[in-house]
Amino acid sequence: MEPVKLAEGIFAVGVTDWNIRDFHGYSTYEGTTYNAYLILDEKITLIDTVKASFSDQLLANISAIVDPRKIDYMISNHTEMDHSSGLPRVMHRIGEDKPLFCSKMGEKNLSKHYPQKWNYKAVENGETLSLGKRSVTFMETRMLHWPDSMFTYVNEDKLLFSSDAFGQHYAGPEKFDDQMGDDIFPHAKKYFANILMPYAPLILKLVDKVTEMGLQIDTICPDHGIIWRKDPAKIIKTYVKWSKMEPTRKALVVYDTMWHSTEAMAEVIAGALTEEGVNAKPIHLRKCHRSNIITEVLDAGAILVGSPTLNNGLFPTVADFLVYMKGLKPQNKISAPFGSYGWSGESVKLITKELEEMKFDIIDPGVRLQYRPDAEGLAACATLGKKIAQALPEE
Ligand code: FEO
């Protein structure tokens, strides 16, 4: 990615990772970017770095604008290594003694990642740093999504460096929202669902706080994907909507299957939901990546989970999905389990336990069928689908 001018003296200097397809378990079929930003002022400032393997490219992008050795300040908004593992190379180049601004937790966490004794300057929430003609204000955003996370706001340009928030794993020729239109929103939704969903209550509080402060934001520069300059309010409003997780008339019937019995049940349940006007679909866990399913979970009102019993337990992909979903803390879901079995048949009980732990509203004990589903068993599945449909809100 070539440097891109964002405002007078402010540039995006990050890199594009065209070929990444798995980001710690999240499918990134369209690659991603690691964004970093350069401010030219009396104090030349770099905000965030990139993955270590892209450090030379970052330095080359900076060099196209200014000699990296002239950088005065380094700001680290977030310790996760897609943004910080470039620090050793960058600090070595710009000067190991240059001030490195981060949150207090950032100093602790960076010290636990890198042995170098950098010149840390831990900042307070709300602290302002003058760069010369401009100043930046730091906003702690603890647990959005690491304890060290913070935003950096450029007061004069009304420009927010938002770290992971408002990001998307997307690599393309476009750099700005106005170049892409609403096509960027599915990528932003997937990012929100897989990275930020557990922190939805904190996002609502943060948006309230920023609104109370009357902070004007003309541009949002996240650390992944495109920059929001045409309509930053739209992604903020959409974050509020996603964070509320208000139930919709949409149902997911997520399952795996060994000899197509649980699959037949899933299809009948989904069919009955569809007949009742619900946006429903069966989702086979070995045909669809968990991170794509979670994107659908975000705005679904109902999640039904089905598994065969394998060796007295859940089918492994179902266990994987339940663990992943539980960690992401989706809210306001109605639910029911289902499954087939040969002799012991523990799967429905095990799914129920997980759904209870997720605080889903289990509106039916579910359907549990032995070996091949017969007509009576499939009718029970249809009844389950109709019961779920009746419990979902009308639109
Ligand atoms: Fe893009 Fe939390 O790192």
Short mmCIF file of C-alpha atoms and ligand atoms in Angstrom, two decimals:
data_model
loop_
_atom_site.label_atom_id
_atom_site.label_comp_id
_atom_site.label_asym_id
_atom_site.label_seq_id
_atom_site.Cartn_x
_atom_site.Cartn_y
_atom_site.Cartn_z
CA MET A 1 0.00 0.00 0.00
CA GLU A 2 1.44 3.35 -1.01
CA PRO A 3 1.22 6.20 1.50
CA VAL A 4 -2.18 7.92 1.31
CA LYS A 5 -2.71 11.55 2.30
CA LEU A 6 -5.58 11.96 4.78
CA ALA A 7 -5.19 15.66 5.59
CA GLU A 8 -2.45 18.24 5.32
CA GLY A 9 0.52 16.53 6.98
CA ILE A 10 -1.32 13.32 7.92
CA PHE A 11 -0.70 10.12 5.99
CA ALA A 12 -1.71 6.45 6.10
CA VAL A 13 1.56 4.53 5.83
CA GLY A 14 0.44 0.98 6.64
CA VAL A 15 0.64 -2.18 4.59
CA THR A 16 -1.64 -4.67 2.86
CA ASP A 17 -1.54 -8.37 3.73
CA TRP A 18 -3.16 -9.72 0.57
CA ASN A 19 -2.62 -13.39 1.35
CA ILE A 20 -3.63 -13.92 4.95
CA ARG A 21 -6.54 -16.35 5.10
CA ASP A 22 -6.66 -17.15 8.81
CA PHE A 23 -6.35 -14.48 11.48
CA HIS A 24 -6.13 -16.38 14.78
CA GLY A 25 -9.05 -18.56 13.76
CA TYR A 26 -11.05 -15.87 11.92
CA SER A 27 -11.30 -16.52 8.17
CA THR A 28 -9.89 -13.61 6.18
CA TYR A 29 -10.65 -14.66 2.63
CA GLU A 30 -10.13 -11.12 1.37
CA GLY A 31 -6.89 -10.45 3.25
CA THR A 32 -6.45 -7.51 5.57
CA THR A 33 -4.40 -4.38 6.12
CA TYR A 34 -2.31 -3.28 9.09
CA ASN A 35 -2.76 0.47 9.15
CA ALA A 36 -0.26 2.88 10.63
CA TYR A 37 -0.34 6.66 10.45
CA LEU A 38 2.23 9.42 10.20
CA ILE A 39 1.73 13.01 11.34
CA LEU A 40 4.18 15.64 10.12
CA ASP A 41 4.37 18.47 12.63
CA GLU A 42 7.05 20.03 14.80
CA LYS A 43 7.09 16.61 16.46
CA ILE A 44 6.85 14.01 13.72
CA THR A 45 4.70 11.21 15.06
CA LEU A 46 4.02 7.63 14.03
CA ILE A 47 0.84 5.97 15.26
CA ASP A 48 0.99 2.18 15.50
CA THR A 49 3.14 -0.21 13.54
CA VAL A 50 2.40 -3.41 11.60
CA LYS A 51 3.11 -7.13 11.79
CA ALA A 52 6.85 -7.72 12.12
CA SER A 53 7.12 -9.37 8.69
CA PHE A 54 5.85 -6.13 7.07
CA SER A 55 8.13 -3.76 9.00
CA ASP A 56 10.44 -3.04 6.10
CA GLN A 57 7.49 -2.12 3.94
CA LEU A 58 6.20 0.22 6.63
CA LEU A 59 9.61 1.87 6.86
CA ALA A 60 9.74 2.19 3.05
CA ASN A 61 6.31 3.88 3.08
CA ILE A 62 7.47 6.29 5.77
CA SER A 63 10.70 6.95 3.86
CA ALA A 64 8.68 8.05 0.83
CA ILE A 65 7.54 10.98 3.01
CA VAL A 66 10.23 11.57 5.61
CA ASP A 67 13.43 9.96 6.87
CA PRO A 68 12.23 7.59 9.66
CA ARG A 69 15.10 8.79 11.85
CA LYS A 70 13.35 12.18 12.00
CA ILE A 71 10.34 10.66 13.76
CA ASP A 72 10.14 12.20 17.24
CA TYR A 73 7.24 10.34 18.84
CA MET A 74 5.87 6.82 18.62
CA ILE A 75 2.28 6.21 19.77
CA SER A 76 1.07 2.66 20.38
CA ASN A 77 -2.71 2.46 20.65
CA HIS A 78 -2.79 -1.33 21.14
CA THR A 79 -0.36 -4.09 22.07
CA GLU A 80 -1.74 -6.97 19.98
CA MET A 81 1.07 -8.14 17.77
CA ASP A 82 -0.52 -7.32 14.43
CA HIS A 83 0.14 -3.70 15.46
CA SER A 84 3.12 -3.94 17.78
CA SER A 85 5.41 -6.69 16.49
CA GLY A 86 6.85 -4.13 14.06
CA LEU A 87 7.94 -1.97 17.02
CA PRO A 88 11.38 -3.54 17.59
CA ARG A 89 12.41 -2.90 13.99
CA VAL A 90 10.79 0.54 13.85
CA MET A 91 12.19 1.71 17.21
CA HIS A 92 15.62 0.50 16.20
CA ARG A 93 15.36 2.61 13.04
CA ILE A 94 13.82 5.76 14.47
CA GLY A 95 15.90 5.66 17.67
CA GLU A 96 15.48 3.43 20.71
CA ASP A 97 15.33 6.47 23.01
CA LYS A 98 12.42 8.18 21.25
CA PRO A 99 9.37 8.61 23.52
CA LEU A 100 6.85 5.79 23.10
CA PHE A 101 3.38 6.91 24.20
CA CYS A 102 0.84 4.31 25.27
CA SER A 103 -1.72 3.71 28.00
CA LYS A 104 -0.56 2.52 31.44
CA MET A 105 -1.74 -0.97 30.56
CA GLY A 106 0.01 -0.53 27.22
CA GLU A 107 3.33 -0.04 28.99
CA LYS A 108 2.73 -3.16 31.10
CA ASN A 109 1.67 -5.24 28.14
CA LEU A 110 4.32 -4.04 25.71
CA SER A 111 6.97 -4.78 28.37
CA LYS A 112 5.65 -8.34 28.55
CA HIS A 113 5.99 -8.74 24.79
CA TYR A 114 9.33 -7.06 24.14
CA PRO A 115 12.46 -7.04 26.32
CA GLN A 116 13.72 -3.64 25.08
CA LYS A 117 13.76 -0.89 27.70
CA TRP A 118 12.03 1.69 25.57
CA ASN A 119 11.37 5.25 26.71
CA TYR A 120 7.76 4.59 27.68
CA LYS A 121 5.51 7.57 28.35
CA ALA A 122 2.32 6.16 29.85
CA VAL A 123 -0.55 8.58 29.30
CA GLU A 124 -3.70 9.23 31.29
CA ASN A 125 -7.17 9.05 29.86
CA GLY A 126 -7.95 12.51 28.46
CA GLU A 127 -4.31 13.64 28.43
CA THR A 128 -3.34 15.95 25.57
CA LEU A 129 0.04 16.01 23.86
CA SER A 130 1.18 18.92 21.71
CA LEU A 131 2.85 18.01 18.44
CA GLY A 132 3.40 21.65 17.48
CA LYS A 133 0.59 23.14 15.43
CA ARG A 134 -1.57 20.18 16.35
CA SER A 135 -2.38 18.32 19.52
CA VAL A 136 -3.62 14.82 20.17
CA THR A 137 -5.80 13.64 23.03
CA PHE A 138 -5.67 10.05 24.28
CA MET A 139 -8.83 8.19 25.23
CA GLU A 140 -8.52 4.95 27.15
CA THR A 141 -10.79 2.29 25.69
CA ARG A 142 -10.01 -0.54 28.10
CA MET A 143 -11.19 -3.93 26.90
CA LEU A 144 -12.03 -2.63 23.43
CA HIS A 145 -10.67 -5.09 22.95
CA TRP A 146 -7.54 -5.51 25.10
CA PRO A 147 -6.88 -3.94 28.51
CA ASP A 148 -4.30 -1.62 26.89
CA SER A 149 -6.44 -0.33 24.02
CA MET A 150 -6.77 3.41 23.51
CA PHE A 151 -7.82 5.89 20.85
CA THR A 152 -5.80 8.92 19.75
CA TYR A 153 -7.78 11.96 18.60
CA VAL A 154 -6.29 14.81 16.58
CA ASN A 155 -8.06 17.88 17.94
CA GLU A 156 -7.47 20.26 15.04
CA ASP A 157 -8.34 17.80 12.27
CA LYS A 158 -11.17 16.06 14.22
CA LEU A 159 -9.62 12.80 13.20
CA LEU A 160 -9.78 9.67 15.35
CA PHE A 161 -7.19 6.89 15.27
CA SER A 162 -9.45 4.15 16.59
CA SER A 163 -7.16 1.13 16.76
CA ASP A 164 -9.20 -2.05 16.09
CA ALA A 165 -12.58 -0.35 16.56
CA PHE A 166 -14.47 0.30 13.30
CA GLY A 167 -11.95 -1.90 11.47
CA GLN A 168 -12.50 -4.56 8.87
CA HIS A 169 -10.38 -7.40 7.59
CA TYR A 170 -10.48 -6.33 3.97
CA ALA A 171 -7.69 -5.80 1.45
CA GLY A 172 -8.55 -4.06 -1.80
CA PRO A 173 -7.72 -1.10 -3.96
CA GLU A 174 -10.13 1.12 -2.02
CA LYS A 175 -8.82 3.20 0.88
CA PHE A 176 -11.94 5.14 1.92
CA ASP A 177 -15.63 4.46 2.61
CA ASP A 178 -16.69 6.71 -0.28
CA GLN A 179 -14.75 4.49 -2.69
CA MET A 180 -16.57 1.38 -1.51
CA GLY A 181 -20.05 2.40 -0.37
CA ASP A 182 -22.09 -0.02 1.69
CA ASP A 183 -20.13 -3.02 0.38
CA ILE A 184 -17.73 -2.47 3.28
CA PHE A 185 -20.41 -3.08 5.91
CA PRO A 186 -20.44 -6.92 5.70
CA HIS A 187 -16.69 -6.84 6.43
CA ALA A 188 -17.21 -4.42 9.33
CA LYS A 189 -20.03 -6.62 10.65
CA LYS A 190 -17.88 -9.75 10.56
CA TYR A 191 -15.12 -7.87 12.39
CA PHE A 192 -17.53 -6.59 15.04
CA ALA A 193 -19.11 -10.01 15.56
CA ASN A 194 -15.85 -11.91 15.88
CA ILE A 195 -13.74 -9.38 17.76
CA LEU A 196 -15.93 -6.85 19.54
CA MET A 197 -19.24 -8.57 20.32
CA PRO A 198 -18.24 -9.54 23.89
CA TYR A 199 -17.65 -5.88 24.66
CA ALA A 200 -20.94 -4.55 23.26
CA PRO A 201 -22.03 -3.01 26.60
CA LEU A 202 -18.72 -1.11 26.78
CA ILE A 203 -19.19 0.15 23.21
CA LEU A 204 -22.62 1.56 24.11
CA LYS A 205 -21.11 3.34 27.14
CA LEU A 206 -18.24 4.71 25.06
CA VAL A 207 -20.56 6.07 22.36
CA ASP A 208 -22.70 7.71 25.08
CA LYS A 209 -19.58 9.27 26.61
CA VAL A 210 -18.31 10.59 23.28
CA THR A 211 -21.78 11.99 22.51
CA GLU A 212 -21.89 13.71 25.94
CA MET A 213 -18.47 15.21 25.32
CA GLY A 214 -19.72 16.59 21.99
CA LEU A 215 -16.61 15.24 20.33
CA GLN A 216 -16.80 15.95 16.62
CA ILE A 217 -15.34 13.19 14.47
CA ASP A 218 -14.80 13.97 10.81
CA THR A 219 -12.60 10.97 10.00
CA ILE A 220 -12.15 7.57 11.64
CA CYS A 221 -8.86 5.83 10.92
CA PRO A 222 -8.95 2.23 12.14
CA ASP A 223 -5.99 -0.14 12.21
CA HIS A 224 -7.56 -2.51 9.66
CA GLY A 225 -9.32 -1.88 6.38
CA ILE A 226 -10.71 1.30 4.90
CA ILE A 227 -10.89 4.76 6.48
CA TRP A 228 -14.27 6.33 7.24
CA ARG A 229 -14.17 9.90 5.91
CA LYS A 230 -17.44 10.39 4.03
CA ASP A 231 -19.85 9.35 6.73
CA PRO A 232 -18.13 8.28 9.97
CA ALA A 233 -21.43 8.73 11.82
CA LYS A 234 -22.89 5.83 9.84
CA ILE A 235 -20.46 3.23 11.20
CA ILE A 236 -20.85 4.66 14.72
CA LYS A 237 -24.64 4.35 14.47
CA THR A 238 -24.27 0.85 13.07
CA TYR A 239 -22.00 -0.11 15.99
CA VAL A 240 -24.75 1.07 18.37
CA LYS A 241 -27.29 -1.08 16.52
CA TRP A 242 -25.03 -4.14 16.53
CA SER A 243 -24.17 -3.62 20.20
CA LYS A 244 -27.84 -3.65 21.21
CA MET A 245 -28.31 -7.06 19.55
CA GLU A 246 -32.04 -6.54 19.33
CA PRO A 247 -33.64 -9.81 18.22
CA THR A 248 -34.84 -10.04 14.63
CA ARG A 249 -37.05 -12.54 12.84
CA LYS A 250 -34.03 -14.49 11.73
CA ALA A 251 -33.06 -18.01 12.82
CA LEU A 252 -29.93 -20.09 12.35
CA VAL A 253 -30.12 -23.87 12.49
CA VAL A 254 -26.48 -24.76 13.08
CA TYR A 255 -25.54 -28.43 13.00
CA ASP A 256 -23.15 -31.17 12.02
CA THR A 257 -24.10 -34.65 10.96
CA MET A 258 -22.59 -38.12 10.58
CA TRP A 259 -25.12 -40.10 8.48
CA HIS A 260 -27.47 -37.24 7.55
CA SER A 261 -29.98 -37.80 10.38
CA THR A 262 -29.21 -34.54 12.23
CA GLU A 263 -29.02 -32.86 8.83
CA ALA A 264 -32.52 -34.04 7.93
CA MET A 265 -33.77 -32.67 11.25
CA ALA A 266 -32.05 -29.31 10.63
CA GLU A 267 -33.61 -28.98 7.20
CA VAL A 268 -37.11 -29.72 8.47
CA ILE A 269 -36.72 -27.25 11.36
CA ALA A 270 -35.44 -24.55 8.98
CA GLY A 271 -38.21 -25.32 6.50
CA ALA A 272 -40.89 -24.94 9.18
CA LEU A 273 -39.38 -21.63 10.29
CA THR A 274 -39.36 -20.39 6.69
CA GLU A 275 -43.02 -21.37 6.26
CA GLU A 276 -43.78 -19.14 9.22
CA GLY A 277 -42.09 -16.16 7.60
CA VAL A 278 -38.76 -16.42 9.42
CA ASN A 279 -35.48 -15.73 7.62
CA ALA A 280 -34.05 -19.18 8.42
CA LYS A 281 -31.32 -21.39 7.11
CA PRO A 282 -29.62 -24.64 8.04
CA ILE A 283 -25.87 -24.20 8.44
CA HIS A 284 -23.55 -27.21 8.21
CA LEU A 285 -20.54 -26.65 10.43
CA ARG A 286 -18.10 -28.35 8.08
CA LYS A 287 -19.28 -26.27 5.10
CA CYS A 288 -19.26 -22.85 6.70
CA HIS A 289 -16.47 -21.20 8.69
CA ARG A 290 -17.28 -20.47 12.33
CA SER A 291 -16.38 -16.80 11.91
CA ASN A 292 -18.96 -16.44 9.12
CA ILE A 293 -21.62 -18.17 11.23
CA ILE A 294 -20.91 -15.82 14.15
CA THR A 295 -21.45 -12.87 11.81
CA GLU A 296 -24.96 -14.23 11.23
CA VAL A 297 -25.44 -14.90 14.95
CA LEU A 298 -24.99 -11.18 15.68
CA ASP A 299 -28.43 -10.18 14.40
CA ALA A 300 -30.31 -13.50 14.56
CA GLY A 301 -33.15 -13.81 17.05
CA ALA A 302 -32.96 -17.61 17.32
CA ILE A 303 -30.06 -20.03 17.37
CA LEU A 304 -30.84 -23.75 17.19
CA VAL A 305 -27.94 -26.13 17.58
CA GLY A 306 -27.93 -29.78 16.49
CA SER A 307 -25.41 -32.55 16.96
CA PRO A 308 -25.20 -36.29 16.64
CA THR A 309 -23.85 -38.11 19.69
CA LEU A 310 -20.33 -39.31 19.03
CA ASN A 311 -18.59 -41.46 21.65
CA ASN A 312 -20.97 -40.20 24.38
CA GLY A 313 -20.22 -36.59 23.48
CA LEU A 314 -20.84 -33.80 21.03
CA PHE A 315 -19.63 -33.95 17.46
CA PRO A 316 -16.28 -32.05 17.63
CA THR A 317 -17.27 -29.24 15.27
CA VAL A 318 -20.38 -28.57 17.34
CA ALA A 319 -18.29 -28.40 20.52
CA ASP A 320 -15.88 -26.03 18.73
CA PHE A 321 -18.73 -23.77 17.62
CA LEU A 322 -20.36 -23.69 21.06
CA VAL A 323 -17.06 -22.80 22.75
CA TYR A 324 -16.40 -20.06 20.19
CA MET A 325 -19.93 -18.64 20.44
CA LYS A 326 -19.94 -18.73 24.25
CA GLY A 327 -16.76 -16.64 24.40
CA LEU A 328 -18.28 -14.00 22.14
CA LYS A 329 -21.27 -13.52 24.48
CA PRO A 330 -24.14 -13.02 22.05
CA GLN A 331 -27.25 -11.66 23.77
CA ASN A 332 -31.02 -11.73 23.40
CA LYS A 333 -31.28 -15.12 21.67
CA ILE A 334 -33.98 -17.73 21.93
CA SER A 335 -32.76 -21.24 21.37
CA ALA A 336 -33.35 -24.99 21.34
CA PRO A 337 -31.16 -28.06 20.86
CA PHE A 338 -31.73 -31.08 18.65
CA GLY A 339 -29.82 -34.15 17.59
CA SER A 340 -29.74 -37.78 16.60
CA TYR A 341 -28.07 -40.70 18.32
CA GLY A 342 -27.51 -44.43 18.14
CA TRP A 343 -27.52 -45.76 21.71
CA SER A 344 -26.40 -43.35 24.48
CA GLY A 345 -27.62 -40.00 23.09
CA GLU A 346 -25.99 -37.34 25.28
CA SER A 347 -25.70 -34.61 22.62
CA VAL A 348 -28.97 -32.76 23.30
CA LYS A 349 -28.26 -32.63 27.03
CA LEU A 350 -24.73 -31.35 26.39
CA ILE A 351 -25.91 -28.66 23.96
CA THR A 352 -28.57 -27.57 26.46
CA LYS A 353 -25.92 -27.10 29.16
CA GLU A 354 -23.89 -24.84 26.86
CA LEU A 355 -26.93 -22.82 25.77
CA GLU A 356 -27.89 -22.32 29.42
CA GLU A 357 -24.40 -21.07 30.20
CA MET A 358 -24.79 -18.58 27.35
CA LYS A 359 -28.02 -17.37 29.01
CA PHE A 360 -30.00 -18.09 25.87
CA ASP A 361 -33.74 -18.42 26.42
CA ILE A 362 -34.28 -22.14 25.76
CA ILE A 363 -37.90 -22.20 24.79
CA ASP A 364 -38.14 -25.94 24.14
CA PRO A 365 -36.19 -28.97 25.43
CA GLY A 366 -35.61 -29.84 21.79
CA VAL A 367 -35.90 -32.98 19.68
CA ARG A 368 -33.79 -36.09 20.21
CA LEU A 369 -34.18 -38.91 17.69
CA GLN A 370 -32.62 -42.39 17.52
CA TYR A 371 -30.91 -43.55 14.33
CA ARG A 372 -32.94 -42.47 11.25
CA PRO A 373 -35.64 -39.86 11.75
CA ASP A 374 -39.10 -41.30 10.97
CA ALA A 375 -42.18 -39.31 9.99
CA GLU A 376 -43.16 -38.77 13.60
CA GLY A 377 -39.67 -37.51 14.45
CA LEU A 378 -39.61 -35.13 11.53
CA ALA A 379 -43.05 -33.85 12.49
CA ALA A 380 -41.62 -33.07 15.94
CA CYS A 381 -38.87 -31.09 14.22
CA ALA A 382 -41.45 -29.13 12.23
CA THR A 383 -43.37 -28.41 15.43
CA LEU A 384 -40.16 -27.16 17.03
CA GLY A 385 -39.57 -24.84 14.07
CA LYS A 386 -43.09 -23.42 14.35
CA LYS A 387 -42.75 -22.92 18.11
CA ILE A 388 -39.52 -20.96 17.59
CA ALA A 389 -41.20 -18.89 14.86
CA GLN A 390 -44.05 -17.99 17.21
CA ALA A 391 -41.59 -16.86 19.86
CA LEU A 392 -39.68 -14.54 17.52
CA PRO A 393 -40.73 -10.89 17.25
CA GLU A 394 -42.93 -9.89 14.34
CA GLU A 395 -41.33 -7.36 12.01
FE1 FEO B 1 -5.79 -5.74 15.14
FE2 FEO B 1 -6.45 -6.43 18.45
O1 FEO B 1 -5.42 -6.29 16.90
#
